[in-house]
PDB file of C-alpha atoms in Angstrom:
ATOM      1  CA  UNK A   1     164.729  97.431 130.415  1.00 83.00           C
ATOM      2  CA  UNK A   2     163.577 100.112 132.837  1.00 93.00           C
ATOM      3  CA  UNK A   3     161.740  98.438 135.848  1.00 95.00           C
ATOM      4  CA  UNK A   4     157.883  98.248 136.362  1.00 95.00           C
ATOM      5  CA  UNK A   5     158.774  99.297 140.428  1.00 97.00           C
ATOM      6  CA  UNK A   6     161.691 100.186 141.842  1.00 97.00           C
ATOM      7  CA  UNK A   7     161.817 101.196 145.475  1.00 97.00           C
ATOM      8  CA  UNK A   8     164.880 103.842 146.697  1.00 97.00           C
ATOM      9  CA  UNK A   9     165.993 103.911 150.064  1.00 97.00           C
ATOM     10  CA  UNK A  10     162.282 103.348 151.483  1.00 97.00           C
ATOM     11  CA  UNK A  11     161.481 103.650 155.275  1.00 97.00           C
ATOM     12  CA  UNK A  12     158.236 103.496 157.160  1.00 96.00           C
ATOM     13  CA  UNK A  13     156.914 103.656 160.192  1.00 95.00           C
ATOM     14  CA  UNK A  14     153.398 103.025 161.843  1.00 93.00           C
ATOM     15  CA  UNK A  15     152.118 106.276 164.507  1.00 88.00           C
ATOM     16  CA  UNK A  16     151.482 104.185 167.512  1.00 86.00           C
ATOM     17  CA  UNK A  17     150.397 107.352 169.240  1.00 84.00           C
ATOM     18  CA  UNK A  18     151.333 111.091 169.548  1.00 81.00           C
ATOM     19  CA  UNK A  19     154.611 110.620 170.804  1.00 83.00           C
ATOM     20  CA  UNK A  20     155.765 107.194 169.403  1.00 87.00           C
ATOM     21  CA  UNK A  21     156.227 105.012 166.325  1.00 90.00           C
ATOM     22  CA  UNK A  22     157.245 101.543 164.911  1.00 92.00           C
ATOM     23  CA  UNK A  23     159.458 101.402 162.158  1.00 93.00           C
ATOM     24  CA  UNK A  24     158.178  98.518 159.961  1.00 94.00           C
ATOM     25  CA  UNK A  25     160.530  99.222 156.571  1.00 96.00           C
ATOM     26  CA  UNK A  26     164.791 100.424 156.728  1.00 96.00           C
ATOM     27  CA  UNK A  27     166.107 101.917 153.960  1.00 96.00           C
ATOM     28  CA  UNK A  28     164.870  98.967 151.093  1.00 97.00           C
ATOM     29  CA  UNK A  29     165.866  99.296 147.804  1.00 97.00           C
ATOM     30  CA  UNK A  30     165.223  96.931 144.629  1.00 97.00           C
ATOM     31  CA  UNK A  31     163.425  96.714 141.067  1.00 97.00           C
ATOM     32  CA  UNK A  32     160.911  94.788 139.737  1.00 97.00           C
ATOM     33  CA  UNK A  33     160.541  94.013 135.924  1.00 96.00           C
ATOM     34  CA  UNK A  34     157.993  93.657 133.456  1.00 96.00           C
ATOM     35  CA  UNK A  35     157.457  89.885 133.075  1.00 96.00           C
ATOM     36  CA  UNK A  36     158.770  88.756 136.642  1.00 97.00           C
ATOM     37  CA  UNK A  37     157.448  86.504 138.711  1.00 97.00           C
ATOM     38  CA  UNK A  38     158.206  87.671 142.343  1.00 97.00           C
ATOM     39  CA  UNK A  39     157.597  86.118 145.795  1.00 96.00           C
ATOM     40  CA  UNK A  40     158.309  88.159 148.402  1.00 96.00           C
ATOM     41  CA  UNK A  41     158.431  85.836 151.790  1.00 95.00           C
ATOM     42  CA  UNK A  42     159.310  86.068 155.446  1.00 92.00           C
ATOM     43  CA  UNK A  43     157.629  85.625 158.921  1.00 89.00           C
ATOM     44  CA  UNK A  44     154.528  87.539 160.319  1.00 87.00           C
ATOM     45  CA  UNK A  45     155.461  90.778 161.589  1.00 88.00           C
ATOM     46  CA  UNK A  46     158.624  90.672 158.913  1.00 92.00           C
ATOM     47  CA  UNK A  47     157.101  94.033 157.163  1.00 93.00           C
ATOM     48  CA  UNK A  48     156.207  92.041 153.603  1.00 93.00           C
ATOM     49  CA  UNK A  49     153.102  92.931 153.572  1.00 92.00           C
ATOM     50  CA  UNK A  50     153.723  96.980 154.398  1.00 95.00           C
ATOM     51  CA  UNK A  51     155.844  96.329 151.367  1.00 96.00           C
ATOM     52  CA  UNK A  52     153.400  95.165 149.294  1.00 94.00           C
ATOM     53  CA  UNK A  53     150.861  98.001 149.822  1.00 94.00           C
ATOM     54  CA  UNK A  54     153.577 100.201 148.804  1.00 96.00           C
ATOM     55  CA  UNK A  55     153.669  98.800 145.258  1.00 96.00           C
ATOM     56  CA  UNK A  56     150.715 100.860 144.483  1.00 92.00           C
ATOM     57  CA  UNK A  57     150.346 103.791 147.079  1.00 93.00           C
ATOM     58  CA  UNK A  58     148.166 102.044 149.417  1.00 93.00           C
ATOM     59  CA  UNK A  59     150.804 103.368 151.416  1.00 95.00           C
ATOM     60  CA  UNK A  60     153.594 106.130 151.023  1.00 95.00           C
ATOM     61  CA  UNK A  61     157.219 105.790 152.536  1.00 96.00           C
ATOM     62  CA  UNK A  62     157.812 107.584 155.206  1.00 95.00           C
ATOM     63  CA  UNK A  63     161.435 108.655 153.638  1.00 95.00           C
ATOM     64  CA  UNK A  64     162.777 107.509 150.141  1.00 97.00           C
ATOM     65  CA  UNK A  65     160.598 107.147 147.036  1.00 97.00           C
ATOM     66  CA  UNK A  66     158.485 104.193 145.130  1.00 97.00           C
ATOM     67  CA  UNK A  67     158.392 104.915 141.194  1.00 97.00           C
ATOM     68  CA  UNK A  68     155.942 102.775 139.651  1.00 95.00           C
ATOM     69  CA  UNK A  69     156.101 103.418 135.358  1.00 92.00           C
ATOM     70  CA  UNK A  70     157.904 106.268 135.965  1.00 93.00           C
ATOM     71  CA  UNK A  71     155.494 107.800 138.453  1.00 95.00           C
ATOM     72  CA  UNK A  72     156.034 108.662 142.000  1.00 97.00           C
ATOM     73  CA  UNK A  73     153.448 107.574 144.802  1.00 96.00           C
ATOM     74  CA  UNK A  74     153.981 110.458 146.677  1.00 95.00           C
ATOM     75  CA  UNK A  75     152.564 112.537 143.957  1.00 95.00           C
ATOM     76  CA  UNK A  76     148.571 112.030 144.528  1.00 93.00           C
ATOM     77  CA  UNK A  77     147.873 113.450 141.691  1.00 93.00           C
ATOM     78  CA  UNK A  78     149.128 110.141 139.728  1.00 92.00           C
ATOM     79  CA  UNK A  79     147.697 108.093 141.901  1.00 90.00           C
ATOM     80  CA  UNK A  80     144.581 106.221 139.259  1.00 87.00           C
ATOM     81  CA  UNK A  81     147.673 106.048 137.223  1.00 89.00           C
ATOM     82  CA  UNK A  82     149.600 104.226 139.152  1.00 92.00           C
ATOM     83  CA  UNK A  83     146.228 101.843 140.211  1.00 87.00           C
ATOM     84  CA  UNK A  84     145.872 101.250 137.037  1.00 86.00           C
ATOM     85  CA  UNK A  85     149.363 100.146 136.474  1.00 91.00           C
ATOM     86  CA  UNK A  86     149.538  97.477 139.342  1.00 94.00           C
ATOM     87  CA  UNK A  87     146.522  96.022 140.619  1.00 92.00           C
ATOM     88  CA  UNK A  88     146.163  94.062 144.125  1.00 90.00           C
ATOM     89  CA  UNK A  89     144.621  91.195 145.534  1.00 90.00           C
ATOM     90  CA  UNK A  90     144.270  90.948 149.169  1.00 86.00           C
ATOM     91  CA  UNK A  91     143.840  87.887 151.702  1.00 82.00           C
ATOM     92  CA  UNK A  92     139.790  87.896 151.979  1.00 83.00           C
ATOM     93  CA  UNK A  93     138.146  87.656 148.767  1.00 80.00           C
ATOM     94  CA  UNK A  94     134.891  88.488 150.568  1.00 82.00           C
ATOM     95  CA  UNK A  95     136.617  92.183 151.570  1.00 81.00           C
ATOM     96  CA  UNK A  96     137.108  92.428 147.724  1.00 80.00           C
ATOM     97  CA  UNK A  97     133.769  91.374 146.313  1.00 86.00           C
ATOM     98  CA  UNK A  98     130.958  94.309 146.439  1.00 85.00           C
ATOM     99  CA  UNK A  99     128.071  92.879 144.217  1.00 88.00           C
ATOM    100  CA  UNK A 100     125.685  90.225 144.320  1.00 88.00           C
ATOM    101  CA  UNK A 101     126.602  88.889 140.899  1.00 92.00           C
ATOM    102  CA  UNK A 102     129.799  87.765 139.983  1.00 93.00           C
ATOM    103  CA  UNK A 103     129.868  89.251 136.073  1.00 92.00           C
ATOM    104  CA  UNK A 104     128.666  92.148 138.195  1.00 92.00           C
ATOM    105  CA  UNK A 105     131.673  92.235 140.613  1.00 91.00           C
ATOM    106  CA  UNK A 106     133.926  91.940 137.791  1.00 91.00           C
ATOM    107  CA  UNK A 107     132.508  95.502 136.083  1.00 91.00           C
ATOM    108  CA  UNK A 108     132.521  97.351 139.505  1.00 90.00           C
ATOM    109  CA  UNK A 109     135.970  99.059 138.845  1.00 87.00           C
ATOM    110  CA  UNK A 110     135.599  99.266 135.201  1.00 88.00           C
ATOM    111  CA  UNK A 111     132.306 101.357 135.788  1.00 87.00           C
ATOM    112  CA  UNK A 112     134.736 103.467 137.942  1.00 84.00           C
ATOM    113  CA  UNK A 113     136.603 104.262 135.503  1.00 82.00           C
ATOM    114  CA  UNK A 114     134.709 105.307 132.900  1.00 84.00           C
ATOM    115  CA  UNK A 115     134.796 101.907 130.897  1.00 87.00           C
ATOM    116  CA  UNK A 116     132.841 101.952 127.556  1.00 90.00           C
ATOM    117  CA  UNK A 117     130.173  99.074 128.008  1.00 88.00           C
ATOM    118  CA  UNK A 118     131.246  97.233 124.745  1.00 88.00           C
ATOM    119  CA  UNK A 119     134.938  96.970 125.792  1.00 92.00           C
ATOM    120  CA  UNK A 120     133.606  96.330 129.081  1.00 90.00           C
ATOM    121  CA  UNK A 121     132.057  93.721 128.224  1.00 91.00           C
ATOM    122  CA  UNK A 122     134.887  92.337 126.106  1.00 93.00           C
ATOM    123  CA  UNK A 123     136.865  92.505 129.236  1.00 92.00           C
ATOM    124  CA  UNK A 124     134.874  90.982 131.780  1.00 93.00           C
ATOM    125  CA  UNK A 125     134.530  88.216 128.879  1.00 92.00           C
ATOM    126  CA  UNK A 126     138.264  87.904 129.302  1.00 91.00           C
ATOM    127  CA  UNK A 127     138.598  88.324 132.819  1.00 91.00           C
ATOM    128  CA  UNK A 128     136.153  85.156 133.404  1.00 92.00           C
ATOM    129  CA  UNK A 129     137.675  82.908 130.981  1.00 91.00           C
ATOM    130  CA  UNK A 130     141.471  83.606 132.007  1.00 88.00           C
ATOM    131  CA  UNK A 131     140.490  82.204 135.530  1.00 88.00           C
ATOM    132  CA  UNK A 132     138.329  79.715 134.537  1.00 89.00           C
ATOM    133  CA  UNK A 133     135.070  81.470 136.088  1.00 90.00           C
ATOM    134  CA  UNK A 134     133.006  81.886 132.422  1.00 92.00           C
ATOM    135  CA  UNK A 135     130.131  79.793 133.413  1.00 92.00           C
ATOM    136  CA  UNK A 136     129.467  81.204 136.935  1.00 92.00           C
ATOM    137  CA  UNK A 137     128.880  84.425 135.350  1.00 92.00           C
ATOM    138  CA  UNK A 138     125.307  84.601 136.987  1.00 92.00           C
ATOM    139  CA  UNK A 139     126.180  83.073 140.120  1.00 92.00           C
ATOM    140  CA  UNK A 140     125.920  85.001 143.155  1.00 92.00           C
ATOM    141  CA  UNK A 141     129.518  84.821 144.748  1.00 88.00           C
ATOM    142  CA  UNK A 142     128.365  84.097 148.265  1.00 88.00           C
ATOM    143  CA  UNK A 143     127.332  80.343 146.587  1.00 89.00           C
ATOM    144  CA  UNK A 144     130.953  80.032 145.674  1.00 90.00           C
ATOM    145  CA  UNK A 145     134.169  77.971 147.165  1.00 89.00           C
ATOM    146  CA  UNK A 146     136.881  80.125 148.765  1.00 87.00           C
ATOM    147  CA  UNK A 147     139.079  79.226 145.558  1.00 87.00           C
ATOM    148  CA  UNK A 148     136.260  80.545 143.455  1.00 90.00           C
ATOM    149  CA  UNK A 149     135.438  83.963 145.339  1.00 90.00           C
ATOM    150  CA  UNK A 150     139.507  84.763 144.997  1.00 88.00           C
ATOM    151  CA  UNK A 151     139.598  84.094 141.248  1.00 89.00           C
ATOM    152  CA  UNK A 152     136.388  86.568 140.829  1.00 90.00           C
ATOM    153  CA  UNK A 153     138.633  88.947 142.910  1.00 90.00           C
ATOM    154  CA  UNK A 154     141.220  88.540 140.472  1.00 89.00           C
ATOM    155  CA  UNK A 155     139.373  88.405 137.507  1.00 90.00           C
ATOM    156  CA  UNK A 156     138.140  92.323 138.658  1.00 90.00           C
ATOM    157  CA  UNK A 157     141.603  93.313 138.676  1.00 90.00           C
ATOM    158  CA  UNK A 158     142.441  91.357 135.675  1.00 90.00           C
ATOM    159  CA  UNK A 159     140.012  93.280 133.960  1.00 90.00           C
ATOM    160  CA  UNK A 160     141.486  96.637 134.488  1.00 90.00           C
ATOM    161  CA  UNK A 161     144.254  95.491 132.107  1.00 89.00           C
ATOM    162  CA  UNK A 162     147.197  96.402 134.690  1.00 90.00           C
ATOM    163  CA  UNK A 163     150.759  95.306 134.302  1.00 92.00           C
ATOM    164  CA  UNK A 164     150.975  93.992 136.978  1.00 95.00           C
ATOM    165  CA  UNK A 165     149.087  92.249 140.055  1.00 93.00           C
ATOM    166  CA  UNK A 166     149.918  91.776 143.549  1.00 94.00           C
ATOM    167  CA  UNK A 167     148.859  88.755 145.557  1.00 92.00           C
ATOM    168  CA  UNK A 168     148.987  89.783 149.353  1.00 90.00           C
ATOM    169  CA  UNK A 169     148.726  86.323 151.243  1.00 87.00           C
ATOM    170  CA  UNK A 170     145.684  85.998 148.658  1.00 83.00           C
ATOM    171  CA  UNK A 171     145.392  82.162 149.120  1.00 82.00           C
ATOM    172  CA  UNK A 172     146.453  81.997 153.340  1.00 80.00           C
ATOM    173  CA  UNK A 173     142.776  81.399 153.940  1.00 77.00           C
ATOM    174  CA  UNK A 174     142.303  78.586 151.052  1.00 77.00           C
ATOM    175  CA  UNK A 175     142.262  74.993 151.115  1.00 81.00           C
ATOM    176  CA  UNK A 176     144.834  72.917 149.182  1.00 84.00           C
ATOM    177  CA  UNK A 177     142.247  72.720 145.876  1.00 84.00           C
ATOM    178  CA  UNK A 178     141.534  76.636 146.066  1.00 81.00           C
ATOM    179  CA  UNK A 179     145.377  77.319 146.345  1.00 84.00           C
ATOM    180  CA  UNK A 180     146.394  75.175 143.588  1.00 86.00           C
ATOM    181  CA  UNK A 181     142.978  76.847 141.935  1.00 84.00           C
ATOM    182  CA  UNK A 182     145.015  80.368 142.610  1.00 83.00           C
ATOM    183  CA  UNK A 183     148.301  79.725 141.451  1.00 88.00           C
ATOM    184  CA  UNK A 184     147.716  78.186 138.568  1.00 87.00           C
ATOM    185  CA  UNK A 185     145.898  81.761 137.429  1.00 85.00           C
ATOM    186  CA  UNK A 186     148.946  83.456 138.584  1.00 89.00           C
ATOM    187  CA  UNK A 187     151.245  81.211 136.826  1.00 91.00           C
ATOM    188  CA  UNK A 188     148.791  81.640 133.621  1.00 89.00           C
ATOM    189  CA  UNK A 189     148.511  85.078 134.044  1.00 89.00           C
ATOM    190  CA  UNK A 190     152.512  85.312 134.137  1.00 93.00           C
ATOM    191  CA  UNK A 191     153.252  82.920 131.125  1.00 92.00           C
ATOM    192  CA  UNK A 192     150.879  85.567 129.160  1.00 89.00           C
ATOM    193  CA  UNK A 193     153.715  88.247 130.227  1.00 92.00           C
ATOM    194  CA  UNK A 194     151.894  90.256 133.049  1.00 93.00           C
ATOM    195  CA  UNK A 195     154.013  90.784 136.323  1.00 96.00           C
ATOM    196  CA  UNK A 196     153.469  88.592 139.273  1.00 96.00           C
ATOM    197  CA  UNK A 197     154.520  89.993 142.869  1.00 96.00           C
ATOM    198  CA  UNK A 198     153.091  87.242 145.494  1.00 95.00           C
ATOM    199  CA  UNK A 199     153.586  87.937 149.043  1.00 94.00           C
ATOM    200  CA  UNK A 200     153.490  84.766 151.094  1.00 90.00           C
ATOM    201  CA  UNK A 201     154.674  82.463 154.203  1.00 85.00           C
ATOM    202  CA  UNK A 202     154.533  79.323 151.838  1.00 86.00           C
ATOM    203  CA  UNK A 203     157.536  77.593 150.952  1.00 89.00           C
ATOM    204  CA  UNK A 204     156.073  75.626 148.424  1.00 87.00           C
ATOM    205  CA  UNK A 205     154.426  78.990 146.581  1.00 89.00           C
ATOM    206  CA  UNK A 206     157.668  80.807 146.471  1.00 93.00           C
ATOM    207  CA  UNK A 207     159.391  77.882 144.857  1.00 92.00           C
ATOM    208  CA  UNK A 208     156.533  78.593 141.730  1.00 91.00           C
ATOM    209  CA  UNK A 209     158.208  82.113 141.298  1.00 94.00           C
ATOM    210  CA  UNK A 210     161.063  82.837 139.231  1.00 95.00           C
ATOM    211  CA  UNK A 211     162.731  85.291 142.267  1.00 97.00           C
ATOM    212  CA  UNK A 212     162.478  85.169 146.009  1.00 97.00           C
ATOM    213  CA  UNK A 213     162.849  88.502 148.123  1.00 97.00           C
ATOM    214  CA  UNK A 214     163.384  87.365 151.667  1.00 96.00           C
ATOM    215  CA  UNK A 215     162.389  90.320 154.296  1.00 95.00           C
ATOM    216  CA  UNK A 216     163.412  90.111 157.517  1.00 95.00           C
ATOM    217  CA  UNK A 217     162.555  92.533 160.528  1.00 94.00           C
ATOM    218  CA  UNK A 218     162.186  95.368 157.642  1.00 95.00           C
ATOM    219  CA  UNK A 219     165.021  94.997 155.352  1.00 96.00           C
ATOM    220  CA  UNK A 220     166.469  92.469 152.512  1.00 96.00           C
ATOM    221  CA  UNK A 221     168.386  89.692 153.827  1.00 95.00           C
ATOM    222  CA  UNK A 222     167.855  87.526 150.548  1.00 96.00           C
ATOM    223  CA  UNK A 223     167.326  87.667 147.143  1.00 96.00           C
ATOM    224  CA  UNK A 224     167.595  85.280 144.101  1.00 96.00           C
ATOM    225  CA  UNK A 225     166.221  82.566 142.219  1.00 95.00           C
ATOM    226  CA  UNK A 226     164.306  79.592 143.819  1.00 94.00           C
ATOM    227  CA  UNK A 227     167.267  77.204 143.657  1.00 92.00           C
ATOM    228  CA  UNK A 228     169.556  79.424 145.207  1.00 93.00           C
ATOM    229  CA  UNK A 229     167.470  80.842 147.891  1.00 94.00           C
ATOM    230  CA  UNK A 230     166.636  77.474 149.086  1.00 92.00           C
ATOM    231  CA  UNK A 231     170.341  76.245 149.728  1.00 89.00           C
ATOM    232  CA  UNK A 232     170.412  79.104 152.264  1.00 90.00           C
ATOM    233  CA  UNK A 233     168.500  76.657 155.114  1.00 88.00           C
ATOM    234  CA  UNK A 234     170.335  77.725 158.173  1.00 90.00           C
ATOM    235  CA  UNK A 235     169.544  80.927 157.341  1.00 91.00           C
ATOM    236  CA  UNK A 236     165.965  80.544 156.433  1.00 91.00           C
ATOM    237  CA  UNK A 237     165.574  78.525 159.717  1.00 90.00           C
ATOM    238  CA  UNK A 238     167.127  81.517 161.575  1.00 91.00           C
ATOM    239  CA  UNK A 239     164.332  83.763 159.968  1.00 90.00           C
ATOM    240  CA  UNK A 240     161.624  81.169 161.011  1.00 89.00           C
ATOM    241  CA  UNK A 241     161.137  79.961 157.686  1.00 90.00           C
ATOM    242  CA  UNK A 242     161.708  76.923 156.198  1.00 87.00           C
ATOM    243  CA  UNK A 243     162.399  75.183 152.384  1.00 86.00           C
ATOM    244  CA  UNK A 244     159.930  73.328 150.699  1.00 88.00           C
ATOM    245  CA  UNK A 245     158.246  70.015 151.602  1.00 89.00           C
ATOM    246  CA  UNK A 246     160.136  68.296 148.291  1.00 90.00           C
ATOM    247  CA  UNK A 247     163.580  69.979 149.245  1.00 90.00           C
ATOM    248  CA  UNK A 248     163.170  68.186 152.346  1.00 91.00           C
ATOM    249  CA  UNK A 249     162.419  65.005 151.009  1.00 91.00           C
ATOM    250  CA  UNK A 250     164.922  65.066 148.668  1.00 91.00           C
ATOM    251  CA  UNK A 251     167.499  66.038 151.705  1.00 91.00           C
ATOM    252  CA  UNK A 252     166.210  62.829 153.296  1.00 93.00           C
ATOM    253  CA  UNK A 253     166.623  60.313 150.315  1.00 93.00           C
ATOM    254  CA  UNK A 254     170.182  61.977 149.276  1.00 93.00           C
ATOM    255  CA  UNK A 255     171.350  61.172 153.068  1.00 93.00           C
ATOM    256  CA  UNK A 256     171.033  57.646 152.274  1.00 90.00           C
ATOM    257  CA  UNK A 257     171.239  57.328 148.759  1.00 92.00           C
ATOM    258  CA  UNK A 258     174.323  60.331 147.860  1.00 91.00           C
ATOM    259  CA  UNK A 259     173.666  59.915 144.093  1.00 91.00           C
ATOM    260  CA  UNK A 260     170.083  61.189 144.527  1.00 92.00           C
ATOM    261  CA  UNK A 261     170.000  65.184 143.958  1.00 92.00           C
ATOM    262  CA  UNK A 262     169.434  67.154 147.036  1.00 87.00           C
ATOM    263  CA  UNK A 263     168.275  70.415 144.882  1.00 87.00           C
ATOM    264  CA  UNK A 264     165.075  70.209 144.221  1.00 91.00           C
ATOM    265  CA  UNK A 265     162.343  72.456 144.591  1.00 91.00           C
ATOM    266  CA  UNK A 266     159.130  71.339 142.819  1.00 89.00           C
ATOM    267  CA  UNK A 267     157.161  67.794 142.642  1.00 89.00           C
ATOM    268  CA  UNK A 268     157.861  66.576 139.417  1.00 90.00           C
ATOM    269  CA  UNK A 269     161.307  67.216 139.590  1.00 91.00           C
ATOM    270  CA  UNK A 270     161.032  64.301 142.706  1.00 92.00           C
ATOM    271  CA  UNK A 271     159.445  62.078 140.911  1.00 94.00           C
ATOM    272  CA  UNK A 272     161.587  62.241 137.746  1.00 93.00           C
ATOM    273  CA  UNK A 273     164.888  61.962 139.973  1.00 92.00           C
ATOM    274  CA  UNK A 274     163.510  59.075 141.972  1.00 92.00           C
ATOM    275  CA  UNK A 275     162.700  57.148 138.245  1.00 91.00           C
ATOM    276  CA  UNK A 276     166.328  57.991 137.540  1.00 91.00           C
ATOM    277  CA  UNK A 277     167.669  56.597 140.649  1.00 89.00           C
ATOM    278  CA  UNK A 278     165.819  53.609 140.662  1.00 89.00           C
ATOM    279  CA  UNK A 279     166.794  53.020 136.990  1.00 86.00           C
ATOM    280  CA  UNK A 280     170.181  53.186 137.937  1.00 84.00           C
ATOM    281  CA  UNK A 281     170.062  51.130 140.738  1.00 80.00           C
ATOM    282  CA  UNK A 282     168.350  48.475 138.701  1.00 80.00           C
ATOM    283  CA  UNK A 283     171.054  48.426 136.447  1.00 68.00           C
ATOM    284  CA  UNK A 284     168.271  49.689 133.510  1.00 56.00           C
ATOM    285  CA  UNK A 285     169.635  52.442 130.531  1.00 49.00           C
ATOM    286  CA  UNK A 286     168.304  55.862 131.899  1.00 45.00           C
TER     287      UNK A 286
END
C-alpha cells in the first residue's frame, strides 16, 4: 500500500532574523496510510504543529522532502493538488469561517474551485449531514456553540472530498460537549475510510486513534498503537505528558486489587473490567 504522506529526512527552521534561526523539525521521517487514524502528541513548543502544516505545504522543509499522493510540496506547481488531497482544520473555527451563512461557508472553497453548482450542492448536502449540522443550514454561524462553528469548519473541508483531514489542536478551545461533538465526526469520518491525522496535547484524544506519534523537541521519540504508547509513562512524564485519566484509574484500582487490568485506555473498557472484578469477587459466573 503506498502511503498517503510520507516525510524523508525533513528539517526546518524558523528565520528569527537576518543572521539567526530556530530549528523546530531534525531529520523526521515516517508514512502515513490511507485509512489511519493518527494522533500526533507532545508538549507546546514540541514542533507538532510545524509538522502538521507540512502535511499539505502550508509549509516546506527546509531540507528533505514531504510527498503527499506522489507529489512533492516543494513543487508549487502541485500545490491545489496536494490541497485537495489533505485538507486542514485549525484551532479557531472563527479564523476558518468567511460567510455569514453556514450552507454558505460550506460552498466557499468549492466556488474556488470551480465546483459545478449541482454537485455542489450534493456536497454541501453531504458535508452537513456527516457532522450532524443539516438543519442549521440557514443559521448564521456567529449564533452557533464553539462545537458547532468547528463542525461547519469541517464540513467545508469535508466537502472538498480530500483523503484526508488534519485536525491541528481543532478542539483545544472547546468545552467537554463540543469536543466529544468533534471527535465523534472524526471517528465517523474515519470508520467511512478517510484518513485522520489529529494533532493534540490530550491524552484522552490520542487514546481514540489507532497510532500515536510522540514528538519531542523536533524529532520522533515514540510511535505505536494506543496500548503500547501508554505503558511508556516514565517516559511520557519525562516529555511533560501524561496517560489518560482511565489508565490512571485503572493504575490505582490494580494497586489494590492485582487481578484488576492496569491496561486500559478508554471508558468502557473501565467499566466492563470493574463488572468483571466485582463479579468475581462476589463469587458470581462472569
Amino acid at each position: 500500500m503506498k502511503p498517503i504522506i510520507a516525510l524523508e529526512n525533513v528539517s526546518f527552521s524558523y528565520k528569527i532574523n537576518e543572521n539567526s534561526s530556530v530549528e523546530v523539525l531534525k531529520d523526521i521521517s515516517f508514512s502515513i496510510f490511507p485509512g489511519e487514524y493518527v494522533a500526533i502528541i507532545g508538549h507546546n513548543g514540541s514542533g507538532k504543529s510545524t509538522l502538521s502544516k507540512h502535511f499539505n505545504g502550508l509549509l516546506t522543509p527546509g531540507s528533505g522532502d514531504v510527498w503527499v499522493h506522489g507529489y512533492n510540496t516543494k513543487d508549487d506547481s502541485k500545490k491545489l493538488d496536494i490541497r485537495k488531497g489533505v485538507g486542514m482544520v485549525f484551532q479557531h473555527p472563527d479564523n476558518q469561517i468567511v460567510a455569514t451563512i453556514v450552507e454558505e461557508d460550506v460552498a466557499f472553497g468549492l466556488e474556488n474551485i470551480g465546483v459545478p453548482r449541482a454537485e455542489m450542492k450534493q456536497r454541501i448536502d453531504d458535508a452537513l449531514g456527516v457532522v450532524k449540522m443539516s438543519e442549521f443550514r440557514k443559521r448564521p454561524p456567529h449564533h452557533l456553540s464553539g462545537g458547532q462553528k468547528q463542525r461547519v469548519a469541517i464540513a467545508g473541508v469535508l466537502a472538498m472530498r480530500p483523503d484526508c483531514i488534519v485536525f491541528d489542536e481543532s478542539t483545544s478551545m472547546l468545552d467537554t460537549f463540543g469536543r466529544n461533538e468533534v471527535l465523534q465526526v472524526m471517528r465517523k469520518m474515519n470508520e467511512m475510510g478517510m484518513t485522520i491525522i489529529t494533532v493534540t496535547h490530550r491524552m484522552s484524544e490520542a487514546a481514540e486513534a489507532d497510532r500515536i506519534i510522540v514528538v519531542e523537541d523536533g524529532k520522533i521519540v515514540l510511535d505505536g498503537i494506543p496500548r503500547e504508547i501508554f505503558k511508556h509513562k516514565e517516559v511520557l512524564m519525562q516529555l511533560q505528558l501524561d496517560i489518560p485519566a482511565v489508565s490512571q484509574m485503572a493504575e490505582i484500582i490494580h494497586n489494590e486489587i492485582p487481578t484488576f487490568s492496569k491496561e486500559l485506555i478508554h471508558e468502557d473498557e473501565l467499566i466492563n473490567e470493574v463488572k468483571r472484578v466485582s463479579k468475581e469477587r462476589t463469587g458470581e459466573v462472569v
